[in-house]
Structure formats: C-alpha cells, structure tokens
C-alpha positions as a LaTeX table, in Angstrom:
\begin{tabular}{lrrr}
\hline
Residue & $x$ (\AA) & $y$ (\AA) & $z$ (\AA) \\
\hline
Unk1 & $-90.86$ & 32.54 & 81.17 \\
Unk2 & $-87.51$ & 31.42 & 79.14 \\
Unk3 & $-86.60$ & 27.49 & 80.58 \\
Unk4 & $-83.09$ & 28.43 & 78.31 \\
Unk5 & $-79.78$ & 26.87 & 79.99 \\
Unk6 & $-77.44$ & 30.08 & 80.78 \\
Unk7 & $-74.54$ & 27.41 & 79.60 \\
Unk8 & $-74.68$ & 29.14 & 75.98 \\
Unk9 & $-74.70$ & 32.36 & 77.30 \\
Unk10 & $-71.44$ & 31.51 & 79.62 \\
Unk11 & $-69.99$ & 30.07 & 76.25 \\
Unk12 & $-70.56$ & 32.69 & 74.01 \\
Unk13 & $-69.00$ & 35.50 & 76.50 \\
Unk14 & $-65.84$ & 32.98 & 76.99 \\
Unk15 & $-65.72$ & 32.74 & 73.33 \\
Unk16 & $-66.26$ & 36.31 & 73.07 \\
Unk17 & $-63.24$ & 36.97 & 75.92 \\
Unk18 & $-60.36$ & 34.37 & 74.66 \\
Unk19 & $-61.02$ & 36.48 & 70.65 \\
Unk20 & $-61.05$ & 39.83 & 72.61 \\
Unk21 & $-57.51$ & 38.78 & 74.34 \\
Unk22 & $-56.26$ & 37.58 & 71.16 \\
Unk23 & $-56.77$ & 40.42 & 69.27 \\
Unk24 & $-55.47$ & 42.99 & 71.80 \\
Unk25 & $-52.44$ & 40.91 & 71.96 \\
Unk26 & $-51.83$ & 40.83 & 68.15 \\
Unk27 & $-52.15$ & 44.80 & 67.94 \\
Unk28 & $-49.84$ & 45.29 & 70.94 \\
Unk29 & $-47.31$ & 42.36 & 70.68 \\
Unk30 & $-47.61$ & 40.78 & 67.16 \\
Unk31 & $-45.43$ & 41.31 & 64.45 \\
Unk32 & $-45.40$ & 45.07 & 64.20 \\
Unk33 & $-43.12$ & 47.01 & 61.84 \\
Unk34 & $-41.41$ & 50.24 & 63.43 \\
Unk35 & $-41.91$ & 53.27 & 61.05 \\
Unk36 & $-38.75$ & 55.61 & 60.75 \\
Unk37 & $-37.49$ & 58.48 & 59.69 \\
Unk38 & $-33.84$ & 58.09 & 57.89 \\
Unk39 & $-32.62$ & 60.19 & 60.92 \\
Unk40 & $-34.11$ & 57.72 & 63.41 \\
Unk41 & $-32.14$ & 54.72 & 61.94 \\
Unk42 & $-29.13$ & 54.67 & 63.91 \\
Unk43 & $-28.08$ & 51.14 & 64.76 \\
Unk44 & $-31.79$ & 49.59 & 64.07 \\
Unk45 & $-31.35$ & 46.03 & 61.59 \\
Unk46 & $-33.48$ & 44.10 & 60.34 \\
Unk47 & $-37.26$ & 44.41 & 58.90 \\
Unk48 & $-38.83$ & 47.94 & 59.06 \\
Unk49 & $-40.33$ & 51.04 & 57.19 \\
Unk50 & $-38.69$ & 54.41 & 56.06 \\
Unk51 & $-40.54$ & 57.32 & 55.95 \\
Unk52 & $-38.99$ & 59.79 & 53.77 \\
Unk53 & $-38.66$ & 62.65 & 50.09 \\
Unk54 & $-37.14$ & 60.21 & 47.37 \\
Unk55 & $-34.19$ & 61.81 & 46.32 \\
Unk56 & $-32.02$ & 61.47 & 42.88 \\
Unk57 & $-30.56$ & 59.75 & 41.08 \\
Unk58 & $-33.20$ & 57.50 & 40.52 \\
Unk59 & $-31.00$ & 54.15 & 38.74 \\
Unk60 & $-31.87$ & 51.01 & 37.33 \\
Unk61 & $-35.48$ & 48.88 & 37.53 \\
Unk62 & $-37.19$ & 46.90 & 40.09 \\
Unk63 & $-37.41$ & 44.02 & 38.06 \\
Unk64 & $-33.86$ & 43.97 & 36.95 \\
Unk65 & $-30.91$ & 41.56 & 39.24 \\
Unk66 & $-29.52$ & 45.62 & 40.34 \\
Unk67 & $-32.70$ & 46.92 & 41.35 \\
Unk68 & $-34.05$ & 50.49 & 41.51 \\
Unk69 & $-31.48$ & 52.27 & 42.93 \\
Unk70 & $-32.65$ & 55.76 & 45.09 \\
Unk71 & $-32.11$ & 57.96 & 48.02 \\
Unk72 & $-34.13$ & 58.80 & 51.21 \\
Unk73 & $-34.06$ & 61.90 & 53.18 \\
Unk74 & $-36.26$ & 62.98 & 56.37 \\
Unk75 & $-39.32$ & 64.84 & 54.63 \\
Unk76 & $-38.00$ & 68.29 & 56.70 \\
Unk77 & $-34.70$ & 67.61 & 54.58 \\
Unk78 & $-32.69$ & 67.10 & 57.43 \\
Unk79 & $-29.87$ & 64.70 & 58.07 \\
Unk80 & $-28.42$ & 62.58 & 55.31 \\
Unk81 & $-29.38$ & 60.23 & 52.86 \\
Unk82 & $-30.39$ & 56.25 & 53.14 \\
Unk83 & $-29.63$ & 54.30 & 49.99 \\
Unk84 & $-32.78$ & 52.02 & 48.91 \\
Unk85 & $-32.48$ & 48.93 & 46.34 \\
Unk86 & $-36.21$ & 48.37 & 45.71 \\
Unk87 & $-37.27$ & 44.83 & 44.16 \\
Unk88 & $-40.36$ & 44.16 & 43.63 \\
Unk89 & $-43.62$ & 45.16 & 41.74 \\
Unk90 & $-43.37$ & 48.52 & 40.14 \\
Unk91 & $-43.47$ & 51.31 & 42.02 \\
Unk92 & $-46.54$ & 53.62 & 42.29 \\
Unk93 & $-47.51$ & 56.02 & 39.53 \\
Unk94 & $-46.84$ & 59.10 & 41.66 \\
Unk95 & $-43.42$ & 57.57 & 42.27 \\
Unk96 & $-40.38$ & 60.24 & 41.31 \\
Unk97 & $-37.83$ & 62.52 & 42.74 \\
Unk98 & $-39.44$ & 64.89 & 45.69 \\
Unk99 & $-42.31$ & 62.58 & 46.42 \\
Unk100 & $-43.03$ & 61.86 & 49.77 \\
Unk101 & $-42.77$ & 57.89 & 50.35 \\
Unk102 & $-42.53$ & 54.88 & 52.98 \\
Unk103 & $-40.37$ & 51.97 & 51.66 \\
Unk104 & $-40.44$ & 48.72 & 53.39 \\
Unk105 & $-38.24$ & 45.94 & 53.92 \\
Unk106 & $-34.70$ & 45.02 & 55.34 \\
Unk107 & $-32.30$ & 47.48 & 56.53 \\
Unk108 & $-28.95$ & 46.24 & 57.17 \\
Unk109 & $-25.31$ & 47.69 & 56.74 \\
Unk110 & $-26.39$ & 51.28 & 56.36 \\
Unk111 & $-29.33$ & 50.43 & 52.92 \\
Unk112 & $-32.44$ & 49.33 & 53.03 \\
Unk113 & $-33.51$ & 46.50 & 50.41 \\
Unk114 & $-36.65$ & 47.33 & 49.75 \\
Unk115 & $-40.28$ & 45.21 & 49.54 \\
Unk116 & $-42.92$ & 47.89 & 48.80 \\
Unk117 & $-43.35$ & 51.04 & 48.57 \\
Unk118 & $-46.24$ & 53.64 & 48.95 \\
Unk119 & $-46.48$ & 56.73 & 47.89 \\
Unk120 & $-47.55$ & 59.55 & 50.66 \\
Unk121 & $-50.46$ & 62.09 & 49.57 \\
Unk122 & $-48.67$ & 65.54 & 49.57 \\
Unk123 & $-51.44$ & 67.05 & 51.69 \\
Unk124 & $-51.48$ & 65.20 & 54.56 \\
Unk125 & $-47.65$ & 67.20 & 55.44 \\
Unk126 & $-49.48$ & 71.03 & 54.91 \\
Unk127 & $-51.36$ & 72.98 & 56.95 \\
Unk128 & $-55.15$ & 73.17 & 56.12 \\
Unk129 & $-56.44$ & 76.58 & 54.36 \\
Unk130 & $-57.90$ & 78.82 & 57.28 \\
Unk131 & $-60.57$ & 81.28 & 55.63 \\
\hline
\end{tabular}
C-alpha cells in the first residue's frame, strides 16, 4: 500500500490546469494576424496578411531604400489590385509574376509594406485527380 501524500498529485493537475488555460487563451486571444484576401481589405489598418497571385510589374529590390515594388490580386482574379513594398530578406525562389503568395506586414493608406513573404504551393488551389 502507497503511504504517498496526494499534495503532488493536486499540484501537478493545478500546474497542469493554469498551462492548459494559458495556452487556450494564447490561440484564441493572443496576438493573431487576420489573413485576407485583397478584396476583404476594405477599411482594415494596421498589421495583417494578404493572400493573393503576384501581379506585374515586379520593380526594384528588397534590400534597396524603394523596396520591391508589386501587385496583389484575389487568387480567383477578382477585384483590383493592392500595391506591396516588400523589405526584407529576399523573397522565395518560386517568387514571380502569377505565383500564388501571402505577404505580411502593415497595411495602411491603401499598400501594404511588407515583412515576409511565402510562397503558396500551386496544388493546394486544384482539384485532386479522380481516376
């Protein structure tokens, strides 16, 4: 028979709980970035992410004081264009006109300066093959 206190039990769990609570808040309330489309933007400011098809002219470098200077439509092609000056790190190797893309960083008088960018894997927008 165990003569073990259940006090380190009762710890653990309450140590267990207060992470638990923590965590849940961080996913739900914490600093989140909202994902858009260009044709979502409407009067949103400040930091977010644009999911979009890079469009040309393609203008500049992100190293440079100007920037690299490019377009973002909604990947449907649908509604207009979002002006992005990108500085930062060079962008992905898959980066060029038509690809598929999420930009982040602050949007603010109609252009988003941008942070980072990823480039999207074409496939995950088609249908699978159905043999």
């Amino acid at each position: 028979m165990s003569t073990r206190s259940p006090a380190r039990l009762v710890v653990a769990l309450g140590v267990a709980a207060v992470l638990s609570i923590f965590l849940l808040y961080t996913a739900v309330a914490g600093n989140s970035t909202p994902t858009l489309t260009p044709s979502q933007l409407g009067q949103h400011t400040g930091k977010l992410a644009i999911v979009g098809v890079v469009v040309a002219p393609l203008h500049g470098d992100s190293h440079s004081t100007g920037g690299l200077r490019f377009g973002l439509r909604n990947i449907d092609g649908k509604g207009g264009v979002v002006p992005v000056v990108y500085h930062g790190e060079n962008p992905p190797p898959l980066f060029k006109v038509g690809r598929n893309v999420v930009v982040s960083g602050s949007y603010q008088h109609g252009r988003l300066a941008g942070s980072n960018v990823v480039t999207k894997c074409p496939s995950k927008y088609t249908a699978a093959n159905q043999s």
